[in-house]
CSV table of C-alpha atoms and ligand atoms in Angstrom, one decimal:
chain,number,residue,atom,x,y,z
Y,28,MET,CA,46.0,24.1,19.5
Y,29,ARG,CA,45.0,25.1,16.0
Y,30,PRO,CA,47.7,26.0,13.5
Y,31,THR,CA,48.2,29.8,13.2
Y,32,ILE,CA,46.8,31.0,9.9
Y,33,GLU,CA,47.6,34.6,8.9
Y,34,ALA,CA,46.5,36.1,5.7
Y,35,SER,CA,49.2,38.4,4.4
Y,36,PRO,CA,48.0,42.0,5.0
Y,37,LEU,CA,49.8,43.2,1.9
Y,38,ALA,CA,48.5,40.5,-0.4
Y,39,HIS,CA,45.7,42.5,-2.1
Y,40,SER,CA,47.2,45.9,-2.0
Y,41,MET,CA,50.4,45.1,-3.8
Y,42,PRO,CA,50.6,46.1,-7.5
Y,43,ARG,CA,50.6,43.1,-9.8
Y,44,LEU,CA,53.7,42.5,-11.8
Y,45,GLN,CA,53.2,42.2,-15.5
Y,46,SER,CA,51.9,38.7,-15.7
Y,47,THR,CA,53.1,36.0,-18.1
Y,48,LEU,CA,52.7,32.3,-18.6
Y,49,LEU,CA,50.3,30.9,-16.1
Y,50,ASP,CA,48.5,34.2,-15.6
Y,51,SER,CA,48.7,35.6,-19.0
Y,52,PRO,CA,45.5,34.1,-20.4
Y,53,GLY,CA,43.5,35.9,-17.7
Y,54,ALA,CA,45.6,39.0,-17.6
Y,55,PRO,CA,45.1,42.4,-19.3
Y,56,VAL,CA,42.5,42.1,-22.0
Y,57,SER,CA,40.8,44.8,-23.9
Y,58,PRO,CA,37.3,45.4,-22.6
Y,59,THR,CA,35.5,44.4,-25.7
Y,60,GLY,CA,35.9,42.3,-28.9
Y,61,PRO,CA,36.9,38.8,-29.9
Y,62,SER,CA,40.3,39.0,-28.1
Y,63,GLN,CA,38.5,39.4,-24.8
Y,64,ALA,CA,36.3,36.4,-25.6
Y,65,ALA,CA,39.3,34.3,-26.5
Y,66,ALA,CA,41.2,35.4,-23.5
Y,67,MET,CA,38.3,34.6,-21.2
Y,68,SER,CA,37.9,31.1,-22.7
Y,69,ARG,CA,41.6,30.5,-22.3
Y,70,ALA,CA,41.4,31.7,-18.7
Y,71,HIS,CA,39.2,28.7,-17.9
Y,72,THR,CA,42.0,26.4,-19.1
Y,73,VAL,CA,44.6,27.9,-16.9
Y,74,PRO,CA,44.9,26.1,-13.6
Y,75,SER,CA,44.8,28.0,-10.3
Y,76,VAL,CA,47.5,26.8,-7.9
Y,77,LEU,CA,48.0,26.5,-4.2
Y,78,PHE,CA,51.8,26.5,-3.6
Y,79,VAL,CA,53.0,25.1,-0.3
Y,80,ASP,CA,56.5,25.5,1.2
Y,81,GLN,CA,57.6,24.6,4.7
Y,82,SER,CA,60.1,27.4,5.1
Y,83,GLY,CA,60.0,31.1,5.8
Y,84,GLN,CA,63.8,31.3,5.1
Y,85,LEU,CA,65.3,31.8,1.7
Y,86,GLY,CA,67.0,28.6,0.5
Y,87,GLY,CA,67.4,27.5,-3.1
Y,88,ALA,CA,64.0,25.8,-3.2
Y,89,GLU,CA,62.4,29.1,-2.0
Y,90,PHE,CA,64.1,31.2,-4.6
Y,91,ALA,CA,62.9,28.8,-7.3
Y,92,LEU,CA,59.3,29.1,-6.0
Y,93,LEU,CA,59.6,32.9,-5.6
Y,94,GLN,CA,60.0,33.1,-9.4
Y,95,LEU,CA,57.2,30.8,-10.2
Y,96,ALA,CA,54.7,32.1,-7.6
Y,97,GLY,CA,55.6,35.7,-8.6
Y,98,HIS,CA,54.5,34.9,-12.2
Y,99,CYS,CA,51.2,33.5,-11.3
Y,100,THR,CA,49.8,35.8,-8.7
Y,101,GLU,CA,46.4,36.3,-10.2
Y,102,ARG,CA,44.8,33.0,-9.5
Y,103,SER,CA,47.2,31.4,-7.1
Y,104,GLU,CA,48.3,31.6,-3.5
Y,105,VAL,CA,51.3,30.5,-1.4
Y,106,MET,CA,50.9,28.7,1.9
Y,107,LEU,CA,54.0,28.8,4.1
Y,108,LEU,CA,54.5,26.5,7.1
Y,109,SER,CA,56.8,29.0,8.8
Y,110,ASP,CA,57.1,32.7,8.7
Y,111,GLY,CA,60.2,34.6,7.7
Y,112,PRO,CA,61.8,36.8,5.0
Y,113,PHE,CA,60.5,34.5,2.2
Y,114,ARG,CA,57.0,35.8,3.0
Y,115,THR,CA,58.1,39.4,2.5
Y,116,ARG,CA,59.8,38.6,-0.8
Y,117,LEU,CA,56.7,36.8,-2.1
Y,118,GLU,CA,54.4,39.7,-1.0
Y,119,ALA,CA,56.7,42.2,-2.7
Y,120,LEU,CA,56.0,40.4,-6.0
Y,121,GLY,CA,52.2,40.6,-5.4
Y,122,ALA,CA,51.7,37.0,-4.3
Y,123,ARG,CA,48.9,36.2,-1.8
Y,124,VAL,CA,50.5,34.5,1.1
Y,125,GLN,CA,49.2,32.6,4.2
Y,126,VAL,CA,51.4,31.5,7.0
Y,127,MET,CA,50.2,28.4,8.8
Y,128,SER,CA,52.8,27.5,11.4
Y,129,ASP,CA,52.7,24.7,14.0
Y,130,ALA,CA,55.8,24.7,16.2
Y,131,SER,CA,55.6,20.9,16.9
Y,132,VAL,CA,55.6,20.0,13.2
Y,133,SER,CA,58.3,22.6,12.1
Y,134,GLY,CA,60.5,21.1,14.8
Y,135,ILE,CA,60.7,17.6,13.2
Y,136,GLU,CA,64.2,17.1,11.7
Y,137,ARG,CA,65.3,15.2,8.6
Y,138,GLN,CA,66.6,12.4,10.7
Y,139,ALA,CA,63.6,12.1,13.0
Y,140,SER,CA,62.7,8.6,14.4
Y,141,TRP,CA,59.3,6.9,14.2
Y,142,SER,CA,58.6,7.7,17.9
Y,143,LYS,CA,59.3,11.4,17.4
Y,144,CYS,CA,57.0,11.4,14.3
Y,145,LEU,CA,54.3,9.7,16.3
Y,146,ARG,CA,54.4,12.3,19.0
Y,147,VAL,CA,53.6,15.1,16.6
Y,148,ILE,CA,50.7,13.3,15.0
Y,149,PRO,CA,48.1,15.8,16.3
Y,150,GLY,CA,50.0,18.7,14.9
Y,151,ILE,CA,50.4,16.9,11.6
Y,152,LEU,CA,46.7,16.1,11.3
Y,153,ARG,CA,45.8,19.8,12.0
Y,154,GLN,CA,48.1,20.9,9.2
Y,155,VAL,CA,46.9,18.2,6.8
Y,156,ARG,CA,43.3,19.3,7.4
Y,157,ALA,CA,44.2,23.0,7.0
Y,158,ILE,CA,46.1,22.5,3.7
Y,159,ALA,CA,43.3,20.2,2.3
Y,160,GLU,CA,40.6,22.8,3.2
Y,161,ARG,CA,42.5,25.5,1.4
Y,162,ALA,CA,43.5,23.3,-1.5
Y,163,ARG,CA,39.8,22.7,-2.4
Y,164,ALA,CA,39.6,26.2,-3.7
Y,165,PHE,CA,42.4,25.6,-6.3
Y,166,ASP,CA,42.9,23.4,-9.4
Y,167,VAL,CA,46.3,22.1,-8.4
Y,168,LEU,CA,48.3,21.6,-5.2
Y,169,PHE,CA,52.0,22.3,-5.8
Y,170,LEU,CA,54.3,21.1,-3.0
Y,171,ASN,CA,57.7,22.6,-3.0
Y,172,THR,CA,59.5,20.9,-0.1
Y,173,GLN,CA,59.4,17.6,1.7
Y,174,LYS,CA,57.3,18.6,4.7
Y,175,ALA,CA,54.9,20.2,2.3
Y,176,LEU,CA,54.8,17.0,0.4
Y,177,VAL,CA,54.0,14.9,3.5
Y,178,LEU,CA,51.3,17.3,4.7
Y,179,GLY,CA,49.8,18.0,1.3
Y,180,ALA,CA,49.8,14.5,0.0
Y,181,LEU,CA,48.4,12.9,3.2
Y,182,GLY,CA,45.3,15.1,2.7
Y,183,LYS,CA,44.7,13.9,-0.8
Y,184,PRO,CA,41.5,11.9,0.2
Y,185,LEU,CA,40.2,15.2,1.7
Y,186,HIS,CA,41.0,17.6,-1.1
Y,187,ARG,CA,41.1,15.3,-4.2
Y,188,LYS,CA,43.1,17.8,-6.2
Y,189,PRO,CA,46.0,16.8,-8.5
Y,190,VAL,CA,49.3,17.0,-6.6
Y,191,ILE,CA,52.5,18.1,-8.1
Y,192,TRP,CA,55.8,17.8,-6.1
Y,193,TYR,CA,58.9,19.8,-7.1
Y,194,GLN,CA,61.7,17.6,-5.7
Y,195,HIS,CA,64.7,19.7,-4.8
Y,196,ASP,CA,66.6,16.9,-2.9
Y,197,ILE,CA,68.7,13.9,-3.5
Y,198,LEU,CA,66.8,11.2,-1.6
Y,199,THR,CA,69.5,9.2,0.0
Y,200,ARG,CA,70.6,8.3,3.5
Y,201,GLU,CA,73.4,10.8,3.2
Y,202,HIS,CA,70.8,13.6,3.4
Y,203,PHE,CA,67.8,12.0,5.1
Y,204,GLY,CA,66.7,9.6,7.8
Y,205,ARG,CA,65.2,6.2,7.1
Y,206,VAL,CA,61.8,7.2,8.3
Y,207,GLN,CA,61.5,10.2,6.2
Y,208,LEU,CA,62.6,8.3,3.1
Y,209,ALA,CA,60.0,5.6,3.7
Y,210,ILE,CA,57.3,8.2,4.1
Y,211,VAL,CA,58.3,10.0,0.9
Y,212,LYS,CA,58.5,6.7,-1.0
Y,213,TRP,CA,54.9,5.7,-0.2
Y,214,LEU,CA,53.4,9.1,-0.6
Y,215,VAL,CA,55.0,9.6,-4.0
Y,216,ARG,CA,53.7,6.2,-5.1
Y,217,LEU,CA,50.1,6.7,-3.7
Y,218,ALA,CA,49.3,10.4,-3.6
Y,219,VAL,CA,51.4,12.4,-6.0
Y,220,ASP,CA,50.2,12.8,-9.6
Y,221,GLN,CA,53.3,14.5,-11.0
Y,222,VAL,CA,56.9,14.7,-9.7
Y,223,VAL,CA,59.3,17.2,-11.3
Y,224,VAL,CA,62.9,17.2,-10.3
Y,225,ASN,CA,65.6,19.9,-10.3
Y,226,SER,CA,68.3,17.7,-11.8
Y,227,GLN,CA,69.0,14.2,-13.2
Y,228,ALA,CA,70.8,13.4,-10.0
Y,229,SER,CA,67.7,14.1,-8.0
Y,230,ALA,CA,65.7,12.0,-10.6
Y,231,ARG,CA,68.1,9.0,-10.2
Y,232,SER,CA,67.6,9.1,-6.4
Y,233,LEU,CA,63.9,9.2,-6.8
Y,234,SER,CA,64.0,6.2,-9.1
Y,235,ALA,CA,66.2,4.2,-6.7
Y,236,LEU,CA,63.8,5.0,-3.8
Y,237,THR,CA,60.5,4.5,-5.5
Y,238,GLY,CA,61.1,2.3,-8.6
Y,239,ILE,CA,59.7,5.1,-10.9
Y,240,ALA,CA,61.8,5.2,-14.1
Y,241,ALA,CA,64.1,8.2,-13.9
Y,242,ASP,CA,63.6,9.1,-17.6
Y,243,THR,CA,59.8,9.5,-17.1
Y,244,VAL,CA,60.3,12.3,-14.5
Y,245,PRO,CA,60.7,15.8,-16.1
Y,246,VAL,CA,64.0,17.5,-15.1
Y,247,ILE,CA,63.3,21.2,-14.7
Y,248,TYR,CA,66.4,23.1,-13.9
Y,249,ASN,CA,66.2,26.3,-11.8
Y,250,GLY,CA,66.3,29.4,-13.8
Y,251,ILE,CA,68.8,32.2,-12.9
Y,252,ASP,CA,67.9,35.8,-13.8
Y,253,ALA,CA,70.8,36.9,-16.0
Y,254,ALA,CA,69.4,40.5,-16.0
Y,255,ALA,CA,70.0,40.8,-12.3
Y,256,PHE,CA,73.7,40.1,-13.0
Y,257,ASN,CA,73.9,42.3,-16.0
Y,258,ARG,CA,72.7,45.3,-14.0
Y,259,ILE,CA,75.9,45.2,-11.8
Y,260,ASP,CA,78.9,46.8,-13.4
Y,261,GLY,CA,81.7,44.5,-12.5
Y,262,SER,CA,84.4,46.3,-14.5
Y,263,ASP,CA,85.4,48.5,-11.5
Y,264,THR,CA,86.0,45.8,-9.0
Y,265,GLY,CA,87.7,48.3,-6.6
Y,266,ALA,CA,84.6,50.5,-6.4
Y,267,LEU,CA,82.4,47.4,-5.9
Y,268,ARG,CA,84.6,46.2,-3.1
Y,269,ARG,CA,84.8,49.6,-1.4
Y,270,ARG,CA,81.0,49.6,-1.4
Y,271,LEU,CA,80.8,46.1,0.1
Y,272,GLY,CA,83.6,46.8,2.6
Y,273,LEU,CA,86.0,44.2,1.1
Y,274,PRO,CA,89.8,44.6,0.6
Y,275,GLU,CA,90.3,46.3,-2.7
Y,276,GLN,CA,93.7,44.9,-3.7
Y,277,ALA,CA,93.4,41.3,-2.4
Y,278,TRP,CA,92.8,38.2,-4.6
Y,279,ILE,CA,89.4,37.0,-3.3
Y,280,ALA,CA,87.5,33.7,-3.4
Y,281,GLY,CA,83.8,33.8,-2.6
Y,282,LEU,CA,81.7,31.0,-1.2
Y,283,PHE,CA,77.9,31.5,-1.2
Y,284,GLY,CA,75.3,29.6,0.6
Y,285,ARG,CA,73.9,28.9,4.0
Y,286,LEU,CA,76.4,27.9,6.7
Y,287,ALA,CA,75.9,24.1,7.2
Y,288,PRO,CA,78.4,21.3,7.6
Y,289,TRP,CA,77.5,19.6,4.3
Y,290,LYS,CA,78.0,22.9,2.4
Y,291,GLY,CA,81.6,22.5,3.3
Y,292,GLN,CA,82.7,26.0,4.3
Y,293,HIS,CA,85.3,24.2,6.6
Y,294,VAL,CA,86.9,22.7,3.5
Y,295,ALA,CA,87.4,26.2,2.0
Y,296,LEU,CA,89.0,27.3,5.3
Y,297,GLU,CA,91.4,24.4,5.1
Y,298,ALA,CA,92.3,25.2,1.5
Y,299,LEU,CA,92.9,28.8,2.4
Y,300,ALA,CA,95.5,27.8,4.9
Y,301,ARG,CA,97.5,26.4,2.0
Y,302,LEU,CA,97.2,29.7,0.0
Y,303,PRO,CA,99.1,32.6,1.4
Y,304,GLY,CA,97.7,36.0,0.5
Y,305,VAL,CA,94.4,34.7,-0.8
Y,306,HIS,CA,91.2,36.0,1.0
Y,307,LEU,CA,87.9,34.1,1.5
Y,308,VAL,CA,84.5,35.7,1.7
Y,309,LEU,CA,81.7,33.5,3.2
Y,310,VAL,CA,78.3,34.9,2.1
Y,311,GLY,CA,75.4,33.3,3.9
Y,312,ALA,CA,74.0,32.5,7.3
Y,313,PRO,CA,73.1,29.4,9.3
Y,314,LEU,CA,69.4,29.3,8.2
Y,315,PHE,CA,68.2,26.1,9.7
Y,316,GLY,CA,69.7,26.0,13.2
Y,317,GLU,CA,73.3,25.4,12.2
Y,318,ASP,CA,74.6,28.1,14.6
Y,319,ALA,CA,77.1,25.7,16.3
Y,320,TYR,CA,78.7,25.1,12.9
Y,321,ALA,CA,79.0,28.8,12.2
Y,322,GLU,CA,80.8,29.2,15.6
Y,323,ARG,CA,83.1,26.3,14.7
Y,324,LEU,CA,84.0,28.0,11.5
Y,325,HIS,CA,85.1,31.1,13.4
Y,326,ALA,CA,87.2,29.0,15.8
Y,327,GLN,CA,88.7,27.0,12.8
Y,328,ALA,CA,89.8,30.2,11.1
Y,329,GLN,CA,91.5,31.3,14.3
Y,330,ALA,CA,93.2,27.9,14.8
Y,331,LEU,CA,94.4,27.8,11.2
Y,332,GLY,CA,95.8,31.4,11.5
Y,333,VAL,CA,93.7,32.6,8.6
Y,334,ALA,CA,91.1,34.7,10.5
Y,335,ASP,CA,92.5,38.0,9.1
Y,336,ARG,CA,91.9,36.7,5.6
Y,337,VAL,CA,88.4,35.4,6.1
Y,338,HIS,CA,85.3,37.6,5.9
Y,339,PHE,CA,82.0,36.4,7.3
Y,340,ALA,CA,79.5,38.5,5.4
Y,341,GLY,CA,76.3,37.0,6.7
Y,342,PHE,CA,73.2,36.6,4.5
Y,343,GLN,CA,73.2,39.1,1.7
Y,344,ASP,CA,70.3,40.1,-0.6
Y,345,ASP,CA,72.5,41.5,-3.4
Y,346,VAL,CA,74.2,38.3,-4.5
Y,347,PRO,CA,75.0,39.5,-8.0
Y,348,ALA,CA,77.1,42.4,-6.6
Y,349,TRP,CA,78.9,40.2,-4.1
Y,350,MET,CA,79.7,37.7,-6.7
Y,351,LYS,CA,81.0,40.3,-9.2
Y,352,ALA,CA,83.4,41.5,-6.4
Y,353,MET,CA,85.1,38.1,-6.4
Y,354,ASP,CA,88.0,36.7,-8.4
Y,355,VAL,CA,86.7,33.2,-8.2
Y,356,ILE,CA,83.5,31.5,-6.9
Y,357,LEU,CA,83.8,28.3,-4.9
Y,358,HIS,CA,81.3,25.5,-4.3
Y,359,THR,CA,82.5,23.1,-1.6
Y,360,SER,CA,79.6,20.8,-0.7
Y,361,THR,CA,80.8,17.5,0.8
Y,362,GLU,CA,77.6,15.6,-0.1
Y,363,PRO,CA,76.1,15.5,-3.6
Y,364,GLU,CA,74.4,18.8,-4.3
Y,365,PRO,CA,70.9,18.3,-5.8
Y,366,PHE,CA,71.3,21.4,-8.1
Y,367,GLY,CA,73.4,24.3,-6.8
Y,368,ARG,CA,71.9,27.6,-7.8
Y,369,VAL,CA,75.0,29.4,-6.5
Y,370,ILE,CA,77.1,27.7,-9.2
Y,371,VAL,CA,74.9,29.0,-12.1
Y,372,GLU,CA,74.8,32.4,-10.4
Y,373,GLY,CA,78.6,32.4,-10.3
Y,374,MET,CA,78.6,31.6,-14.0
Y,375,ALA,CA,76.0,34.3,-14.7
Y,376,ALA,CA,78.3,36.8,-12.8
Y,377,ALA,CA,81.0,36.0,-15.3
Y,378,ARG,CA,83.3,34.6,-12.7
Y,379,PRO,CA,85.3,31.3,-12.9
Y,380,VAL,CA,83.6,28.7,-10.7
Y,381,ILE,CA,85.3,25.8,-8.9
Y,382,ALA,CA,82.8,23.2,-7.8
Y,383,ALA,CA,82.6,19.9,-6.0
Y,384,ALA,CA,82.0,17.2,-8.6
Y,385,ALA,CA,78.9,15.3,-7.3
Y,386,GLY,CA,75.2,15.2,-7.9
Y,387,GLY,CA,73.6,17.9,-10.1
Y,388,VAL,CA,76.8,19.9,-10.3
Y,389,THR,CA,78.2,17.7,-13.1
Y,390,GLU,CA,75.1,18.6,-15.1
Y,391,ILE,CA,76.1,22.3,-14.9
Y,392,VAL,CA,79.9,22.4,-14.9
Y,393,ARG,CA,82.1,20.9,-17.7
Y,394,HIS,CA,85.6,20.6,-16.3
Y,395,ALA,CA,88.1,23.0,-17.9
Y,396,ARG,CA,85.4,24.3,-20.3
Y,397,ASN,CA,82.9,26.4,-18.3
Y,398,GLY,CA,84.3,25.9,-14.8
Y,399,TRP,CA,86.6,23.6,-12.8
Y,400,LEU,CA,85.6,20.5,-10.9
Y,401,VAL,CA,87.3,19.1,-7.8
Y,402,LYS,CA,86.7,16.0,-5.6
Y,403,PRO,CA,84.2,16.9,-2.9
Y,404,GLY,CA,85.8,17.3,0.6
Y,405,ASP,CA,89.3,17.4,-0.7
Y,406,SER,CA,90.9,20.7,0.6
Y,407,ALA,CA,94.3,20.0,-1.0
Y,408,ALA,CA,92.6,19.6,-4.5
Y,409,LEU,CA,90.6,22.7,-3.9
Y,410,ALA,CA,93.7,24.7,-3.0
Y,411,GLU,CA,95.4,23.4,-6.1
Y,412,ALA,CA,92.5,24.4,-8.3
Y,413,ILE,CA,92.4,27.9,-6.7
Y,414,GLY,CA,96.1,28.2,-7.2
Y,415,THR,CA,95.8,27.2,-10.9
Y,416,LEU,CA,93.2,29.8,-11.7
Y,417,ARG,CA,95.0,32.5,-9.8
Y,418,ALA,CA,98.2,31.8,-11.7
Y,419,ASP,CA,96.5,31.7,-15.1
Y,420,PRO,CA,94.1,34.7,-15.5
Y,421,ALA,CA,93.7,33.9,-19.2
Y,422,LEU,CA,92.4,30.4,-18.3
Y,423,ALA,CA,90.1,31.9,-15.6
Y,424,GLN,CA,88.7,34.4,-18.1
Y,425,ARG,CA,88.1,31.7,-20.8
Y,426,LEU,CA,86.1,29.6,-18.3
Y,427,ALA,CA,84.1,32.7,-17.2
Y,428,ASP,CA,83.3,33.7,-20.8
Y,429,GLN,CA,82.0,30.2,-21.6
Y,430,ALA,CA,80.2,30.1,-18.2
Y,431,VAL,CA,78.2,33.3,-18.9
Y,432,MET,CA,77.0,31.9,-22.2
Y,433,ASP,CA,76.0,28.5,-20.7
Y,434,ALA,CA,74.2,30.1,-17.8
Y,435,ARG,CA,72.1,32.2,-20.2
Y,436,SER,CA,71.3,29.5,-22.7
Y,437,GLU,CA,70.8,26.5,-20.4
Y,438,PHE,CA,69.4,28.0,-17.2
Y,439,SER,CA,67.2,30.9,-18.2
Y,440,VAL,CA,64.2,31.9,-16.1
Y,441,GLU,CA,62.0,31.8,-19.3
Y,442,THR,CA,62.7,28.2,-19.9
Y,443,TYR,CA,62.2,27.3,-16.3
Y,444,LEU,CA,58.8,29.1,-16.1
Y,445,GLN,CA,57.6,27.6,-19.5
Y,446,ARG,CA,58.5,24.1,-18.5
Y,447,MET,CA,57.1,24.4,-15.0
Y,448,THR,CA,53.9,25.9,-16.4
Y,449,GLN,CA,53.5,23.0,-18.8
Y,450,ALA,CA,54.0,20.5,-15.9
Y,451,ILE,CA,51.4,22.2,-13.9
Y,452,LYS,CA,48.9,22.2,-16.8
Y,453,GLU,CA,49.6,18.5,-17.4
Y,454,ALA,CA,49.1,17.7,-13.7
Y,455,ALA,CA,45.8,19.6,-13.8
Y,456,ARG,CA,44.3,17.6,-16.7
D,514,UDP,N1,71.8,33.2,-1.2
D,514,UDP,C1,71.4,34.5,-0.9
D,514,UDP,N2,72.1,35.2,0.0
D,514,UDP,C2,73.1,34.7,0.7
D,514,UDP,C3,73.5,33.3,0.5
D,514,UDP,C4,72.8,32.6,-0.5
D,514,UDP,O1,70.5,35.1,-1.5
D,514,UDP,O2,73.7,35.3,1.6
D,514,UDP,C5,71.0,32.5,-2.2
D,514,UDP,C6,71.9,32.1,-3.4
D,514,UDP,O3,72.1,33.2,-4.2
D,514,UDP,C7,71.1,30.9,-4.0
D,514,UDP,C8,70.4,30.3,-2.8
D,514,UDP,O4,70.5,31.2,-1.7
D,514,UDP,O5,70.1,31.5,-4.9
D,514,UDP,C9,71.0,29.0,-2.4
D,514,UDP,O6,70.6,28.0,-3.4
D,514,UDP,P1,71.4,26.7,-3.6
D,514,UDP,O7,70.7,25.9,-4.7
D,514,UDP,O8,72.8,27.0,-4.0
D,514,UDP,O9,71.5,25.9,-2.2
D,514,UDP,P2,70.3,25.4,-1.3
D,514,UDP,O10,69.9,26.5,-0.4
D,514,UDP,O11,69.1,24.9,-2.2
D,514,UDP,O12,70.9,24.2,-0.6
């Protein structure tokens, strides 16, 4: 069975966004004159990129790629290994998208055994060949997820293109199986030209796994679009809550992210049971087959007697509006978070953020300065932190004021795109 390859029907008909950075040298030039000549000569130095991502769903890695691919639509293309709403979002930005799915390969989990991996070898080889074939038409192969890394890097002898991997994960046994880590370690050593990481925490895990010095790997933080948050008027919280169907008068904590055990929504429910009168909104869906966990959360809310104060909102596209409707934003991951876009988004929404202190989170949140840190998995500590901010609105406001400034200055989309563009250019040399 060949992998299914579908060219996006909208790809060529979508209007291009105003191009910047990677595209800009080849983008709008006057028809004549020296500026045209200069632009054309620069165009030759701008690499064309084949981006590969394993998911059709919208997780943090995909939102990061959405911004990057949306800014270099002219000479680049995105190959997805599963179809889903991510494709539609890319196409809406004018990106060319191909979907190349193979059910056997997308079914491999993070903890897969050697025997399971061996059984899907034919599917893997088909995808390796298909990616390599397409990659030959581009200057650089940009791999955005771990399956993309495996399939893209294995084909290096076939495509011989520079390979760049954006590592969005903490590469430890808490998150991944032994087999997967062994494969990643050898591919990074043998077939990847440039790794960039989304946090120092991710870099340290790469270093421990591969022996590559952590300070030689560029840390490129995700950028969060402050303008999307500025567009939402959060001054009339009542009106915002009415629009979203939330209780207008309640004091509300919001937890954003896919429903998955390690994202710790169960910890927030336990904390809620200690906080009479507080409401909790869970925004997000089980994106990667975690439906049983979602059902357990509903049962847990009933068992704790808090179901009338918990609102399961499902996946929402308008995160800025939902965040601005909250009194506090929670982050409750029980394992170290590689980065945590939702934390910076909460900060950009000018809301106080309480976050679990592990992994990349401590590179974003400074306790009692621009947010509040608690021990991961500790529902009593989380309840206490929520109680503290609820009881002291002036403190909550001070944290939120600093948070907005930090989100803008340290996690801007412009910096993210500039640094990523630079890394791609360096990989292409
Ligand atoms: N998100 C969203 N709608 C939802 C829940 C989450 O758009 O209903 C977005 C959220 O705004 C964030 C991303 O999904 O940009 C999650 O990224 P994060 O780094 O927090 O977690 P990851 O998915 O990488 O584990």
